[in-house]
Short mmCIF file of C-alpha atoms in Angstrom, two decimals:
data_model
loop_
_atom_site.label_atom_id
_atom_site.label_comp_id
_atom_site.label_asym_id
_atom_site.label_seq_id
_atom_site.Cartn_x
_atom_site.Cartn_y
_atom_site.Cartn_z
CA MET A 1 89.04 103.54 126.56
CA VAL A 2 85.44 103.87 127.76
CA CYS A 3 84.19 107.06 129.44
CA THR A 4 80.85 106.17 131.06
CA SER A 5 78.42 108.97 131.48
CA CYS A 6 74.77 109.12 131.94
CA ILE A 7 72.24 111.15 130.13
CA PRO A 8 68.38 111.34 130.80
CA HIS A 9 66.81 107.88 131.10
CA TRP A 10 64.42 108.36 127.98
CA THR A 11 67.55 108.59 125.68
CA LEU A 12 69.13 105.11 126.87
CA ALA A 13 71.90 104.01 124.35
CA TYR A 14 74.85 101.74 124.35
CA ASN A 15 78.12 102.85 122.78
CA ILE A 16 80.30 100.32 120.84
CA HIS A 17 83.82 101.33 120.66
CA VAL A 18 86.41 99.73 118.18
CA ASN A 19 89.94 99.83 119.36
CA GLY A 20 89.00 102.81 121.68
CA VAL A 21 87.35 104.60 119.06
CA LEU A 22 83.42 104.92 119.07
CA HIS A 23 82.01 102.62 116.18
CA CYS A 24 78.54 103.27 116.87
CA ARG A 25 75.71 104.07 119.57
CA VAL A 26 72.58 101.73 119.53
CA ARG A 27 69.56 101.21 121.69
CA TYR A 28 68.48 98.06 123.41
CA SER A 29 65.56 97.98 121.01
CA GLN A 30 67.76 97.83 118.19
CA LEU A 31 69.75 95.01 119.72
CA LEU A 32 66.45 93.24 120.26
CA GLY A 33 65.50 93.77 116.64
CA LEU A 34 68.77 92.26 115.49
CA HIS A 35 68.23 89.21 117.77
CA GLU A 36 64.75 88.56 116.34
CA GLN A 37 66.08 88.67 112.88
CA ILE A 38 68.70 86.44 113.68
CA LYS A 39 66.27 83.92 115.33
CA LYS A 40 64.00 84.15 112.44
CA GLU A 41 66.99 83.48 110.00
CA TYR A 42 69.02 80.86 111.99
CA GLY A 43 66.31 79.44 114.63
CA ASN A 44 66.21 79.41 118.28
CA ASN A 45 68.90 76.45 118.66
CA VAL A 46 71.67 78.60 116.90
CA VAL A 47 71.02 81.95 118.82
CA PRO A 48 72.38 82.78 122.25
CA ALA A 49 70.02 83.89 124.97
CA PHE A 50 69.16 87.60 125.02
CA PRO A 51 68.65 89.75 128.00
CA PRO A 52 64.93 90.19 128.65
CA LYS A 53 63.05 93.56 128.41
CA LYS A 54 62.03 95.09 131.72
CA ILE A 55 58.57 96.54 132.48
CA PHE A 56 59.84 99.00 135.02
CA THR A 57 62.64 101.66 134.89
CA LEU A 58 65.90 99.97 135.49
CA THR A 59 67.90 100.86 138.61
CA PRO A 60 71.92 101.75 138.16
CA ALA A 61 72.78 98.00 139.25
CA GLU A 62 70.37 96.49 136.64
CA VAL A 63 71.68 98.89 133.87
CA ASP A 64 75.14 97.77 134.59
CA GLN A 65 73.92 94.16 134.58
CA ARG A 66 72.15 94.38 131.50
CA ARG A 67 75.23 95.95 129.75
CA GLU A 68 77.14 92.99 130.70
CA GLN A 69 74.58 90.50 129.43
CA LEU A 70 74.50 92.39 126.24
CA GLU A 71 78.15 92.20 126.12
CA LYS A 72 78.04 88.53 126.24
CA TYR A 73 75.40 88.10 123.79
CA MET A 74 77.25 90.15 121.34
CA GLN A 75 80.44 88.04 122.13
CA ALA A 76 78.64 84.86 121.52
CA VAL A 77 77.09 86.02 118.30
CA ARG A 78 80.60 87.30 116.95
CA GLN A 79 82.30 84.31 118.12
CA ASP A 80 79.80 81.93 116.12
CA PRO A 81 81.42 80.80 112.90
CA ILE A 82 78.14 81.29 110.99
CA LEU A 83 76.45 84.31 112.85
CA GLY A 84 79.52 86.21 113.29
CA SER A 85 80.44 86.40 109.67
CA SER A 86 76.83 86.81 108.52
CA GLU A 87 75.97 89.55 106.39
CA MET A 88 72.92 90.41 108.68
CA PHE A 89 75.37 90.94 111.57
CA ASN A 90 77.87 93.02 109.79
CA SER A 91 75.47 95.17 107.98
CA PHE A 92 73.62 95.79 111.45
CA LEU A 93 77.01 97.18 112.47
CA ARG A 94 77.51 99.31 109.45
CA LYS A 95 74.17 100.81 109.44
CA ALA A 96 74.45 101.65 112.97
CA GLN A 97 77.93 103.25 112.39
CA GLN A 98 76.39 105.51 109.65
CA GLU A 99 73.44 106.36 111.75
CA THR A 100 75.63 107.23 114.79
CA GLN A 101 77.92 109.31 112.71
CA GLN A 102 74.87 110.87 111.04
CA ILE A 103 76.45 110.78 107.66
CA PRO A 104 73.71 110.67 104.85
CA THR A 105 74.30 108.16 101.84
CA GLU A 106 75.48 110.13 99.14
CA GLU A 107 78.16 109.92 96.41
CA VAL A 108 81.52 111.19 97.49
CA GLN A 109 85.12 111.08 96.60
CA LEU A 110 87.41 109.02 98.52
CA GLU A 111 91.24 109.34 98.83
CA ILE A 112 93.25 106.19 99.12
CA TYR A 113 96.91 106.34 99.45
CA LEU A 114 99.45 103.89 97.99
CA SER A 115 102.35 103.00 100.19
CA ASN A 116 104.80 105.40 98.40
CA GLY A 117 102.50 108.35 99.37
CA GLN A 118 100.73 108.54 96.06
CA LYS A 119 96.97 108.84 96.12
CA VAL A 120 93.98 107.31 94.02
CA LYS A 121 90.65 109.14 94.30
CA VAL A 122 87.69 106.89 93.91
CA ASN A 123 84.05 107.72 93.64
CA ILE A 124 82.03 105.84 96.22
CA LEU A 125 78.81 106.04 98.25
CA THR A 126 79.29 106.80 101.86
CA SER A 127 77.28 103.72 102.71
CA ASP A 128 79.81 101.42 100.72
CA GLN A 129 81.46 98.73 102.67
CA THR A 130 85.04 97.86 102.88
CA GLU A 131 84.93 95.20 100.05
CA ASP A 132 83.07 97.64 97.94
CA VAL A 133 86.00 100.50 98.30
CA LEU A 134 88.68 97.88 97.67
CA GLU A 135 87.15 96.84 94.57
CA ALA A 136 86.63 100.44 93.52
CA VAL A 137 90.25 101.10 93.97
CA ALA A 138 91.28 98.01 92.25
CA SER A 139 89.00 98.88 89.30
CA LYS A 140 90.67 102.63 89.11
CA LEU A 141 94.10 101.02 89.19
CA ASP A 142 93.20 98.22 86.44
CA LEU A 143 94.15 95.49 89.08
CA PRO A 144 92.91 92.10 87.79
CA ASP A 145 89.99 90.58 89.99
CA GLU A 146 92.06 87.66 90.76
CA LEU A 147 94.58 89.68 92.52
CA VAL A 148 92.37 91.85 94.61
CA GLY A 149 92.45 89.33 97.22
CA TYR A 150 96.18 89.80 97.80
CA PHE A 151 95.64 93.44 98.77
CA SER A 152 93.68 95.17 101.72
CA LEU A 153 92.76 98.51 103.07
CA PHE A 154 94.61 99.85 106.27
CA LEU A 155 93.88 102.69 108.47
CA VAL A 156 97.15 104.50 108.92
CA GLN A 157 98.32 107.56 111.06
CA GLU A 158 101.00 109.89 109.70
CA ARG A 159 103.38 110.68 112.44
CA GLY A 160 105.15 114.03 112.97
CA ASP A 161 108.73 112.48 112.24
CA GLY A 162 107.45 111.43 108.78
CA GLY A 163 106.67 107.93 109.65
CA CYS A 164 103.38 106.13 109.97
CA THR A 165 101.63 104.06 112.52
CA TYR A 166 99.39 101.08 111.39
CA VAL A 167 96.10 101.45 113.34
CA ARG A 168 94.19 98.41 111.93
CA LYS A 169 92.89 96.72 108.94
CA LEU A 170 89.64 97.83 107.66
CA GLN A 171 86.90 95.27 108.35
CA GLU A 172 83.60 94.04 106.71
CA PHE A 173 81.56 95.46 109.56
CA GLU A 174 82.71 99.29 108.93
CA LEU A 175 82.24 101.96 106.11
CA PRO A 176 85.64 103.26 105.21
CA TYR A 177 84.31 106.69 104.55
CA VAL A 178 82.54 106.91 107.60
CA SER A 179 85.62 105.47 109.59
CA ILE A 180 88.00 107.88 108.29
CA THR A 181 85.74 111.06 108.42
CA SER A 182 84.59 110.38 111.99
CA LEU A 183 88.19 110.70 113.28
CA HIS A 184 88.16 114.46 112.47
CA SER A 185 91.74 114.34 111.75
CA PRO A 186 94.02 115.07 108.69
CA ASP A 187 96.65 112.59 110.23
CA TYR A 188 94.62 109.53 109.40
CA ARG A 189 94.81 108.09 105.92
CA ILE A 190 93.33 104.81 104.23
CA VAL A 191 96.53 102.93 102.54
CA LEU A 192 96.25 100.17 100.06
CA ARG A 193 98.97 97.60 100.76
CA LYS A 194 99.51 93.63 100.28
CA SER A 195 97.76 91.62 102.93
CA TYR A 196 99.75 88.39 102.66
CA TRP A 197 102.99 87.34 104.67
CA ASP A 198 104.33 84.48 102.19
CA THR A 199 106.88 86.11 99.84
CA ALA A 200 106.09 83.19 97.33
CA TYR A 201 102.81 85.13 96.59
CA ASP A 202 105.10 88.05 95.04
CA SER A 203 105.21 85.88 91.96
CA ASP A 204 101.65 85.91 91.25
CA VAL A 205 101.41 89.61 91.81
CA MET A 206 104.41 90.46 89.92
CA ASP A 207 102.99 88.75 86.73
CA ASP A 208 100.68 91.42 86.41
CA ARG A 209 101.84 95.14 85.54
CA VAL A 210 99.82 96.90 87.99
CA GLY A 211 100.15 94.21 90.66
CA LEU A 212 104.14 94.63 90.22
CA ASN A 213 103.84 98.47 90.46
CA LEU A 214 101.73 98.30 93.73
CA LEU A 215 104.44 95.75 95.07
CA TYR A 216 107.25 98.05 94.08
CA ALA A 217 105.62 100.99 95.66
CA GLN A 218 105.49 99.17 98.90
CA VAL A 219 109.00 97.93 98.69
CA THR A 220 110.81 101.01 97.71
CA VAL A 221 110.95 104.31 99.58
CA SER A 222 110.04 106.21 96.50
CA TRP A 223 108.51 104.99 93.19
CA PHE A 224 109.62 105.88 89.97
CA LYS A 225 107.39 108.93 88.59
CA ARG A 226 107.20 107.47 85.18
CA TYR A 227 105.82 103.99 84.27
CA SER A 228 107.92 103.75 81.26
CA VAL A 229 110.74 101.90 83.40
CA TRP A 230 111.07 98.45 82.10
CA SER A 231 109.41 95.91 84.36
CA ILE A 232 112.28 93.56 84.53
CA LYS A 233 114.19 96.24 86.65
CA GLN A 234 111.36 96.53 89.17
CA LYS A 235 111.37 92.63 89.40
CA VAL A 236 114.96 92.50 89.76
CA PHE A 237 114.83 95.28 92.53
CA ILE A 238 112.01 93.25 94.23
CA ARG A 239 113.98 89.95 94.03
CA LEU A 240 116.96 91.57 95.44
CA ALA A 241 114.75 93.16 98.24
CA GLN A 242 113.45 89.65 99.04
CA THR A 243 116.91 88.56 100.06
CA LEU A 244 116.91 91.33 102.89
CA LYS A 245 116.33 89.87 106.27
CA TYR A 246 113.26 92.02 107.17
CA TYR A 247 111.60 92.09 103.78
CA GLY A 248 107.74 92.34 103.88
CA TYR A 249 107.72 92.92 107.64
CA ILE A 250 105.58 95.62 109.52
CA LYS A 251 107.64 97.57 111.81
CA PHE A 252 105.83 98.88 114.94
CA ASP A 253 106.42 102.03 117.05
CA PRO A 254 108.97 101.40 120.11
CA CYS A 255 107.24 99.80 123.17
CA ILE A 256 107.87 98.00 126.18
CA THR A 257 108.16 94.10 126.78
CA ASP A 258 108.96 91.80 129.65
CA PHE A 259 111.36 89.54 127.82
CA PRO A 260 114.14 88.78 128.62
CA GLU A 261 113.36 90.83 131.66
CA LYS A 262 110.77 93.56 132.72
CA GLY A 263 110.86 97.02 131.52
CA CYS A 264 112.91 96.35 128.28
CA HIS A 265 112.41 98.79 125.43
CA VAL A 266 111.71 96.80 122.17
CA ILE A 267 110.96 97.36 118.65
CA VAL A 268 108.69 94.70 117.24
CA GLY A 269 108.54 93.65 113.68
CA ALA A 270 105.79 91.29 112.22
CA GLY A 271 106.67 89.21 109.09
CA ASN A 272 107.72 85.85 108.14
CA ASN A 273 105.36 84.17 110.37
CA GLU A 274 106.80 85.80 113.46
CA LEU A 275 107.25 88.61 115.69
CA ASN A 276 111.00 89.82 115.79
CA PHE A 277 112.21 91.76 118.84
CA HIS A 278 115.02 94.23 119.03
CA VAL A 279 115.28 94.67 122.53
CA LYS A 280 117.33 97.22 124.51
CA LEU A 281 118.18 95.86 127.97
CA PRO A 282 118.25 97.79 131.33
CA SER A 283 122.16 97.60 130.80
CA ASP A 284 121.92 99.33 127.32
CA GLN A 285 122.90 96.16 125.63
CA MET A 286 121.04 95.40 122.44
CA LYS A 287 119.67 91.82 121.56
CA GLU A 288 117.43 90.41 118.89
CA GLY A 289 115.30 87.55 118.97
CA SER A 290 112.19 86.06 117.23
CA PHE A 291 109.17 84.35 118.10
CA LYS A 292 107.55 82.04 115.60
CA VAL A 293 103.68 82.02 115.42
CA THR A 294 103.96 78.27 114.96
CA ARG A 295 105.30 77.92 118.36
CA MET A 296 102.74 80.25 120.08
CA ARG A 297 100.14 78.32 122.08
CA CYS A 298 97.71 81.13 122.22
CA TRP A 299 97.64 84.74 122.60
CA ARG A 300 95.46 87.52 124.13
CA VAL A 301 95.24 91.08 124.12
CA THR A 302 94.33 92.96 127.54
CA SER A 303 93.16 96.57 128.10
CA SER A 304 93.11 98.06 131.40
CA VAL A 305 92.32 101.57 133.07
CA PRO A 306 94.15 102.80 136.07
CA VAL A 307 93.15 101.18 139.50
CA ALA A 308 92.78 103.76 142.38
CA ASN A 309 91.82 102.31 145.88
CA GLY A 310 91.14 98.69 144.29
CA THR A 311 88.39 100.32 142.06
CA ALA A 312 88.64 101.40 138.14
CA ASN A 313 86.87 104.66 137.22
CA PRO A 314 85.93 104.50 133.72
CA SER A 315 84.37 108.17 133.78
CA SER A 316 87.73 109.53 134.60
CA SER A 317 89.73 107.34 131.91
CA SER A 318 90.33 108.77 128.57
CA LYS A 319 91.98 107.10 125.71
CA CYS A 320 95.53 108.03 126.90
CA ASP A 321 94.76 106.25 130.21
CA VAL A 322 94.08 102.83 128.60
CA LYS A 323 96.98 100.42 128.54
CA LEU A 324 96.82 97.61 125.82
CA GLU A 325 99.08 94.54 126.11
CA LEU A 326 99.67 91.50 123.87
CA ALA A 327 100.66 88.45 125.71
CA PHE A 328 101.38 85.21 123.88
CA GLU A 329 102.35 81.78 125.68
CA TYR A 330 105.53 80.64 123.62
CA LEU A 331 107.05 77.09 123.60
CA MET A 332 110.73 78.15 124.73
CA SER A 333 111.87 74.52 124.65
CA LYS A 334 110.32 71.04 124.48
CA ASP A 335 108.55 71.07 127.84
CA ARG A 336 108.72 74.79 128.86
CA LEU A 337 106.05 77.30 128.06
CA GLN A 338 106.55 80.97 128.87
CA TRP A 339 104.34 83.97 128.73
CA VAL A 340 105.78 87.11 126.86
CA THR A 341 104.10 90.57 127.11
CA ILE A 342 104.16 93.49 124.89
CA THR A 343 102.83 96.79 126.19
CA SER A 344 102.00 98.92 123.01
CA PRO A 345 99.13 101.07 121.88
CA GLN A 346 99.44 98.89 118.72
CA ALA A 347 98.74 95.70 120.62
CA ILE A 348 95.77 94.87 118.60
CA MET A 349 97.37 95.61 115.25
CA MET A 350 100.01 92.86 116.45
CA SER A 351 97.27 90.51 117.43
CA ILE A 352 95.74 91.06 113.78
CA CYS A 353 99.01 90.46 112.00
CA LEU A 354 99.35 87.03 114.12
CA GLN A 355 95.81 86.07 113.20
CA SER A 356 96.31 86.66 109.60
CA MET A 357 99.81 84.56 109.49
CA VAL A 358 97.70 81.78 110.98
CA ASP A 359 95.07 82.09 108.56
CA GLU A 360 97.49 82.23 105.77
CA LEU A 361 99.03 79.20 106.91
CA MET A 362 95.74 77.23 107.06
CA VAL A 363 94.79 78.24 103.73
CA LYS A 364 98.09 77.15 102.36
CA LYS A 365 97.92 73.90 104.26
CA SER A 366 94.58 73.12 102.84
CA GLY A 367 95.51 73.69 99.49
CA GLY A 368 93.37 76.90 99.14
CA SER A 369 93.97 80.23 97.51
CA ILE A 370 94.24 83.80 98.84
CA LYS A 371 92.83 84.95 95.26
CA LYS A 372 89.25 84.37 96.56
CA ARG A 373 87.79 86.02 99.66
CA LEU A 374 84.76 85.03 101.81
CA ASN A 375 83.19 87.89 103.68
CA GLY A 376 86.34 89.86 103.45
CA SER A 377 88.52 87.05 104.88
CA PHE A 378 90.25 84.07 103.43
CA GLN A 379 88.04 81.38 101.90
CA ARG A 380 88.34 78.28 103.88
CA SER A 381 87.27 74.95 103.69
CA ASP A 382 84.39 73.41 105.85
CA SER A 383 86.86 71.75 108.22
CA GLN A 384 88.67 74.78 108.63
CA GLN A 385 85.62 76.89 109.58
CA VAL A 386 85.39 74.90 112.73
CA VAL A 387 88.91 75.62 114.02
CA LYS A 388 88.79 77.60 117.46
CA SER A 389 91.36 79.53 119.27
CA PRO A 390 92.80 77.82 122.27
CA PRO A 391 91.09 78.25 125.60
CA LEU A 392 91.94 81.68 127.14
CA LEU A 393 94.29 81.19 129.92
CA ASP A 394 94.91 83.04 133.15
CA SER A 395 96.72 86.35 133.33
CA PRO A 396 100.45 85.96 132.46
CA ASP A 397 101.26 88.29 135.49
CA PRO A 398 99.80 86.46 138.66
CA SER A 399 100.11 89.91 140.65
CA ARG A 400 97.88 91.68 137.84
CA GLU A 401 94.53 92.82 139.88
CA GLN A 402 91.06 92.37 138.60
CA VAL A 403 91.62 90.52 135.24
CA VAL A 404 88.35 89.42 134.25
CA LYS A 405 88.16 86.06 132.16
CA LEU A 406 85.20 86.89 129.82
CA SER A 407 84.94 83.54 128.20
CA THR A 408 87.06 80.17 128.13
CA LYS A 409 86.92 80.19 124.52
CA LEU A 410 86.81 83.31 122.40
CA SER A 411 87.13 83.87 118.72
CA SER A 412 86.79 86.81 116.44
CA VAL A 413 85.48 89.65 118.11
CA SER A 414 85.04 90.37 121.77
CA LEU A 415 83.05 93.37 123.28
CA ARG A 416 84.05 94.97 126.35
CA GLY A 417 82.38 96.93 129.23
CA LEU A 418 83.89 98.72 132.14
CA SER A 419 82.47 99.03 135.57
CA SER A 420 83.56 99.72 139.09
CA SER A 421 84.18 96.05 139.54
CA ASN A 422 86.60 95.36 136.79
CA SER A 423 89.76 97.05 135.45
CA ALA A 424 90.62 95.06 132.58
CA SER A 425 89.16 92.60 129.98
CA ASP A 426 90.67 89.85 127.88
CA ILE A 427 90.36 89.40 124.02
CA SER A 428 91.07 86.24 122.33
CA GLY A 429 94.03 85.26 120.21
CA ASN A 430 91.48 84.99 117.34
CA ASP A 431 90.51 88.68 117.70
CA PHE A 432 90.91 89.46 113.96
CA HIS A 433 88.44 92.13 113.92
CA GLY A 434 89.39 94.42 116.57
CA ASN A 435 88.92 95.22 120.29
CA TYR A 436 85.28 96.03 120.89
CA SER A 437 84.09 97.94 124.06
CA PHE A 438 80.41 98.24 125.07
CA GLU A 439 79.17 100.95 127.04
CA GLY A 440 75.84 101.79 128.32
CA ILE A 441 74.09 105.19 128.69
CA GLY A 442 71.01 105.77 130.46
CA ASP A 443 68.66 103.47 132.36
CA ASP A 444 65.48 102.72 130.32
CA ASP A 445 64.07 100.72 127.52
CA LEU A 446 63.57 102.25 124.18
#
């Protein structure tokens, strides 16, 4: 996922990757400036310690040490319920993303696709954040403000077989135009789709004509080409679809699991507050089972690079070399917990789905509403803001080598760096915003 490369010392920079893709490149001085802003706004007692500035040129060992310190600092900021969701932090990442990709602020037209393949063109600024673009799409479609919170923007990759792979949900720390443009591939597109799991919310959406059409487009393979069709027909179709077993599920690409035994091929679906497994056993027998999110004690995503002679070599690793795994500890019976592992390039998206299910359950339990959003996520009560993910556990596979525990309690985003001393890193079950990697380039302060 991270290819460590060195360039002349006077151009030191740190590459921050999101889900294996370069998000931005920042210098130590920029991170120090962010730290000073956060201290000024929130005080010294809230802000974590920042690695000190060095007078002399750093040695390679000191460069690696600083990168690890910056990882921990950025982890601590992102995990803080106040700092991590602050506009100051998110705007820093957005500005850095735009500067890294060298895309000037200007008016552009961005294509947003609906679930049925139709597209909507919206006029935005290249510097518009995800929430701005979502509101622009909603305005273009005449979707009422109170229904905007039911929908989100997703980055999707089109496959050669006509299907699509959900890469991630676009977050508040990124600029959609910059994110899609920087991929330099026509296979990627931004898709508008519902972002809730509870089918009871369908009724709210279907009360509005535009909401009904959007939901109908997602439910059906093809949408009626004319809007003159009676709404009652669409509602009847959706009500009928709701009776189907996998209504509202996101289906992932085929992957590998260790349940019920290692090396099983599986198709995973996320929906109805569960992960559904269609497993093909080594004996070619097919089995189906579901894992409820309410019975998961915790989960985490692990990324690793190949290990040769006991040493990871980041400089030789490419995106295809990285193995992503989602592991969750599940209450199989009253007194028995068991780890279940899924090996899939979409492990992070699966984790995002699990976290959004938990968020939705928490909002519903507190009597809140998904109509209103706070910083791009569900609005929660004060009591919910302090909810943390369970402590990170040991590796589910005792034989796994060099699994590094970055923190005993992680929430939101984790940043990752690879060195010759580690081959994998852990991301918490609360990793709703994606997998960050942190790569140091150079050996001097700027």
